[in-house]
CSV table of C-alpha atoms in Angstrom, one decimal:
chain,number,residue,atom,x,y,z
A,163,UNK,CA,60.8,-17.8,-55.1
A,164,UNK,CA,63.5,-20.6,-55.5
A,165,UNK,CA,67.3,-20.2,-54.9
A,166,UNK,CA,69.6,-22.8,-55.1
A,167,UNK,CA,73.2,-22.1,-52.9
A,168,UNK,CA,76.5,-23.7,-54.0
A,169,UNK,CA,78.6,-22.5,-50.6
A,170,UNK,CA,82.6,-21.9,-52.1
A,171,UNK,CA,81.1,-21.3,-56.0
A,172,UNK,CA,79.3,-18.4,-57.4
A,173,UNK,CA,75.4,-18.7,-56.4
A,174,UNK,CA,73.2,-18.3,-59.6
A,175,UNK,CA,70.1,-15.9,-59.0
A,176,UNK,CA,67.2,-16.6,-61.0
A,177,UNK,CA,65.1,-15.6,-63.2
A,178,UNK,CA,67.9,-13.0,-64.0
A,179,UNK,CA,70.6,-15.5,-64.1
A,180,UNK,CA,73.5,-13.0,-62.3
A,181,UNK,CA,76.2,-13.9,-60.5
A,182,UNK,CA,77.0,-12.5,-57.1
A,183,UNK,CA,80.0,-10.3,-57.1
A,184,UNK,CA,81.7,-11.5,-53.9
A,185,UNK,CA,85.0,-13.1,-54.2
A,186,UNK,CA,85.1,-16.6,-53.2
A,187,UNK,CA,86.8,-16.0,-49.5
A,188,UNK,CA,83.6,-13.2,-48.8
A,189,UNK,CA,81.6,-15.6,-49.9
A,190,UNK,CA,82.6,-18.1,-48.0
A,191,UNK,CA,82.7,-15.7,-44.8
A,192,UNK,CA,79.2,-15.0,-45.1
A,193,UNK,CA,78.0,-18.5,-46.0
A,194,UNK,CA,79.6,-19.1,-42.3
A,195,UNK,CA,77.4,-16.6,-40.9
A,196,UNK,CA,75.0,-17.7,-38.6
A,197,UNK,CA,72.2,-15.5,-39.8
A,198,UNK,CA,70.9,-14.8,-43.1
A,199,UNK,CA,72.4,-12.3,-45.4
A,200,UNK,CA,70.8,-11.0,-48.3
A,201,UNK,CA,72.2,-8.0,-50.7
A,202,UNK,CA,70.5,-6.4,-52.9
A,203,UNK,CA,72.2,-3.7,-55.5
A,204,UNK,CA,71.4,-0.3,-56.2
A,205,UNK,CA,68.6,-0.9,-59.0
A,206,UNK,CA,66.8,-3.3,-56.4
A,207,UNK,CA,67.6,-6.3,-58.1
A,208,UNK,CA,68.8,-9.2,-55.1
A,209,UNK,CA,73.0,-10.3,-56.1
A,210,UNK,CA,73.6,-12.7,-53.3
A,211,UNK,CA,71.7,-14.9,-50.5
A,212,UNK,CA,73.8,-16.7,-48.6
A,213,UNK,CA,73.1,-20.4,-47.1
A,214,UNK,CA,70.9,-19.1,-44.1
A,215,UNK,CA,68.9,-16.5,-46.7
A,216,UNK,CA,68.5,-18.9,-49.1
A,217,UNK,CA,66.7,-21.5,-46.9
A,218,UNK,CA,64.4,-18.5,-45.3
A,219,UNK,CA,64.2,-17.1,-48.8
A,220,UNK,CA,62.7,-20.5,-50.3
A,221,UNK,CA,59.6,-20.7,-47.2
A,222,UNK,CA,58.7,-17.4,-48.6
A,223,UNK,CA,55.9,-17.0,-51.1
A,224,UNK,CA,56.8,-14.8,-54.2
A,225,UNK,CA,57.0,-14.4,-58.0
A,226,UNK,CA,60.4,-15.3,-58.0
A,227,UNK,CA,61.8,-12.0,-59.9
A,228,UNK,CA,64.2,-11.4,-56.8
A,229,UNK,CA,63.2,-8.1,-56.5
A,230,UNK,CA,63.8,-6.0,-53.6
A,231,UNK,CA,60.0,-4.5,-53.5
A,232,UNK,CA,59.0,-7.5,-53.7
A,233,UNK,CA,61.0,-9.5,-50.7
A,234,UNK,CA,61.5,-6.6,-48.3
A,235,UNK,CA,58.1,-6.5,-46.6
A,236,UNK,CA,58.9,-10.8,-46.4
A,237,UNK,CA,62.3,-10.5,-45.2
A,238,UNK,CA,61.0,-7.9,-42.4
A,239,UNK,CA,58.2,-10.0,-41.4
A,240,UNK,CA,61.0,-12.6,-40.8
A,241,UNK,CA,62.8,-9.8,-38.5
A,242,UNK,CA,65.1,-8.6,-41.0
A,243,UNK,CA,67.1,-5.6,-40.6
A,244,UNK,CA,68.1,-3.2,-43.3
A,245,UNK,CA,71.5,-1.6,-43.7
A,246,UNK,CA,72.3,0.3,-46.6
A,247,UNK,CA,75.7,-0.4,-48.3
A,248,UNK,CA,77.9,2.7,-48.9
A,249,UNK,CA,81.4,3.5,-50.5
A,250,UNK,CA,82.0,7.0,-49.1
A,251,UNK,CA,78.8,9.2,-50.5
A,252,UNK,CA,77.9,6.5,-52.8
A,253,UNK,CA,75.7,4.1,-51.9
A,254,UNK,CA,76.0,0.5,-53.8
A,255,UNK,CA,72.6,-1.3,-52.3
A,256,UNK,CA,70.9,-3.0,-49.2
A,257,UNK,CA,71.4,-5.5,-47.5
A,258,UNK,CA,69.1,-7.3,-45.1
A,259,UNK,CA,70.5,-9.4,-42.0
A,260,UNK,CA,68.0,-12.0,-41.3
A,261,UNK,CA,68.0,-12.7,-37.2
A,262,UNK,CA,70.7,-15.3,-35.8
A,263,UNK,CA,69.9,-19.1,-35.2
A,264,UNK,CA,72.7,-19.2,-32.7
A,265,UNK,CA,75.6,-16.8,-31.0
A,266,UNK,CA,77.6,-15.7,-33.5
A,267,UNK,CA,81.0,-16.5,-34.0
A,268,UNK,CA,84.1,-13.8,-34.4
A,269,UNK,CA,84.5,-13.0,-38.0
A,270,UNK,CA,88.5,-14.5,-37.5
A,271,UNK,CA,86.6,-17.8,-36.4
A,272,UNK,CA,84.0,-17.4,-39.5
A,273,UNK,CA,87.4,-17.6,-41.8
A,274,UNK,CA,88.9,-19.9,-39.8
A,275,UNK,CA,86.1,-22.4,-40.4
A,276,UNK,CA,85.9,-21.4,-44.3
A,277,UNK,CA,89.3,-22.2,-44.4
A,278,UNK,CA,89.8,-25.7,-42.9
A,279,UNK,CA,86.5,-26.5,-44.8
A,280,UNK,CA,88.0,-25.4,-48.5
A,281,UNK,CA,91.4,-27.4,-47.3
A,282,UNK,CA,89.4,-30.6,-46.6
A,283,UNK,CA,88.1,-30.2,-49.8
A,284,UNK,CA,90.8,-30.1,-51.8
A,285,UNK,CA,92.6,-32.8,-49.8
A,286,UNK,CA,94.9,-29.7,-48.3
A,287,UNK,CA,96.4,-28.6,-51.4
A,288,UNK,CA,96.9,-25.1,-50.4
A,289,UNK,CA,97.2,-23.7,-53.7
A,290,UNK,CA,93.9,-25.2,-55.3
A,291,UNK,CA,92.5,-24.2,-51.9
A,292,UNK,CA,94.0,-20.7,-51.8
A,293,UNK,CA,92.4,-20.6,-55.7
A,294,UNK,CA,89.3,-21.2,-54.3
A,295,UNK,CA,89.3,-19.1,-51.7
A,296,UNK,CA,90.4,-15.8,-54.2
A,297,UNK,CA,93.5,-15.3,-52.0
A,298,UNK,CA,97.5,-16.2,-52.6
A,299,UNK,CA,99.0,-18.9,-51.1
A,300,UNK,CA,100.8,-16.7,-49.1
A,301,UNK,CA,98.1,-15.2,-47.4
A,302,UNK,CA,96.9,-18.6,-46.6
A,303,UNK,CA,99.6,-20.0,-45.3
A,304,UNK,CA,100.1,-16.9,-42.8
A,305,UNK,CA,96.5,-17.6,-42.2
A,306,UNK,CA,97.1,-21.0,-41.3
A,307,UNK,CA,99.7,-19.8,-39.2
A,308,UNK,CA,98.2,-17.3,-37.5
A,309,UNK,CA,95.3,-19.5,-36.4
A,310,UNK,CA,98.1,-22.1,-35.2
A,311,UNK,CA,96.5,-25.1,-38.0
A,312,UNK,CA,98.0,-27.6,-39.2
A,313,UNK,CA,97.5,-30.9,-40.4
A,314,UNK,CA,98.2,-33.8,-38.3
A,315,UNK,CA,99.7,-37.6,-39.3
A,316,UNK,CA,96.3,-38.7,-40.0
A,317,UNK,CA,95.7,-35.8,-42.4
A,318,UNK,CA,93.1,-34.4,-40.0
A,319,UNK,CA,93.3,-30.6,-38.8
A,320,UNK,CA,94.6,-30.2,-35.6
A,321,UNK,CA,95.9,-27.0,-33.7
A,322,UNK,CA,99.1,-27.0,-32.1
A,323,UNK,CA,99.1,-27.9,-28.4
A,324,UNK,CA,101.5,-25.7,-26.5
A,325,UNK,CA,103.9,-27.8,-24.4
């Protein structure tokens, strides 16, 4: 199998050609994950790998069809875990956590760094970046806020220093 990641954009799946559902700030939050997520919908078919999973998923030999018989016996061999994904009675799919390179960072510092990446990308234009993030400009801004960012002379991210 062959999966090709575009971190911030919507990952294609192939051979069915389906794009993941995420918006572009979950994305990005699980991209920033420092182990492998892969999450499979309710028929079996594989919606989303992110950066980790996709690298792991790409050693693996396979036919390619993304198919959850198919890359769960692989993904445990790899020590995958299995968590099933559940609104209320109603359960929506698997998903399979592939085992951390590293400690894991809090999920505020997961969005912290998803956020100061998608700024430097768009040069800190906080609505294109909030756009690309799939949250208002509002929201980021009180984000930026609350993690006390902002960008220095030099157009670098700094934090603010407390006197």
């Amino acid at each position: 199998m062959r999966l090709e990641a575009y971190p911030y954009s919507m990952v294609r799946l192939s051979p069915t050609g389906k794009t993941s559902p995420f918006s572009p700030l979950a994305r990005a939050v699980m991209d920033s994950f420092g182990e492998g997520v892969v999450v499979f919908d309710s028929e079996g078919q594989m919606i989303y790998a992110n950066v980790h999973a996709t690298a792991s998923i790409n050693t693996l030999d396979g036919d390619g069809s993304g198919d959850a018989r198919e890359l769960m016996p692989l993904l445990a061999r790899l020590g995958g875990r299995i968590a099933p994904l559940r609104a209320g009675s109603l359960t929506l799919g698997e998903a399979v956590y592939l085992p951390l390179e590293e400690a894991s960072p809090s999920l505020a510092d997961r969005e912290q760094r998803a956020i100061v990446h998608t700024l430097n990308q768009t040069d800190w234009k906080l609505a294109e970046a909030a756009r690309l993030l799939g949250i208002s400009r509002t929201t980021l801004w009180r984000r930026l806020k609350r993690y006390g960012l902002h960008r220095d002379k030099r157009g670098k991210w700094a934090t603010y220093q407390s006197a």
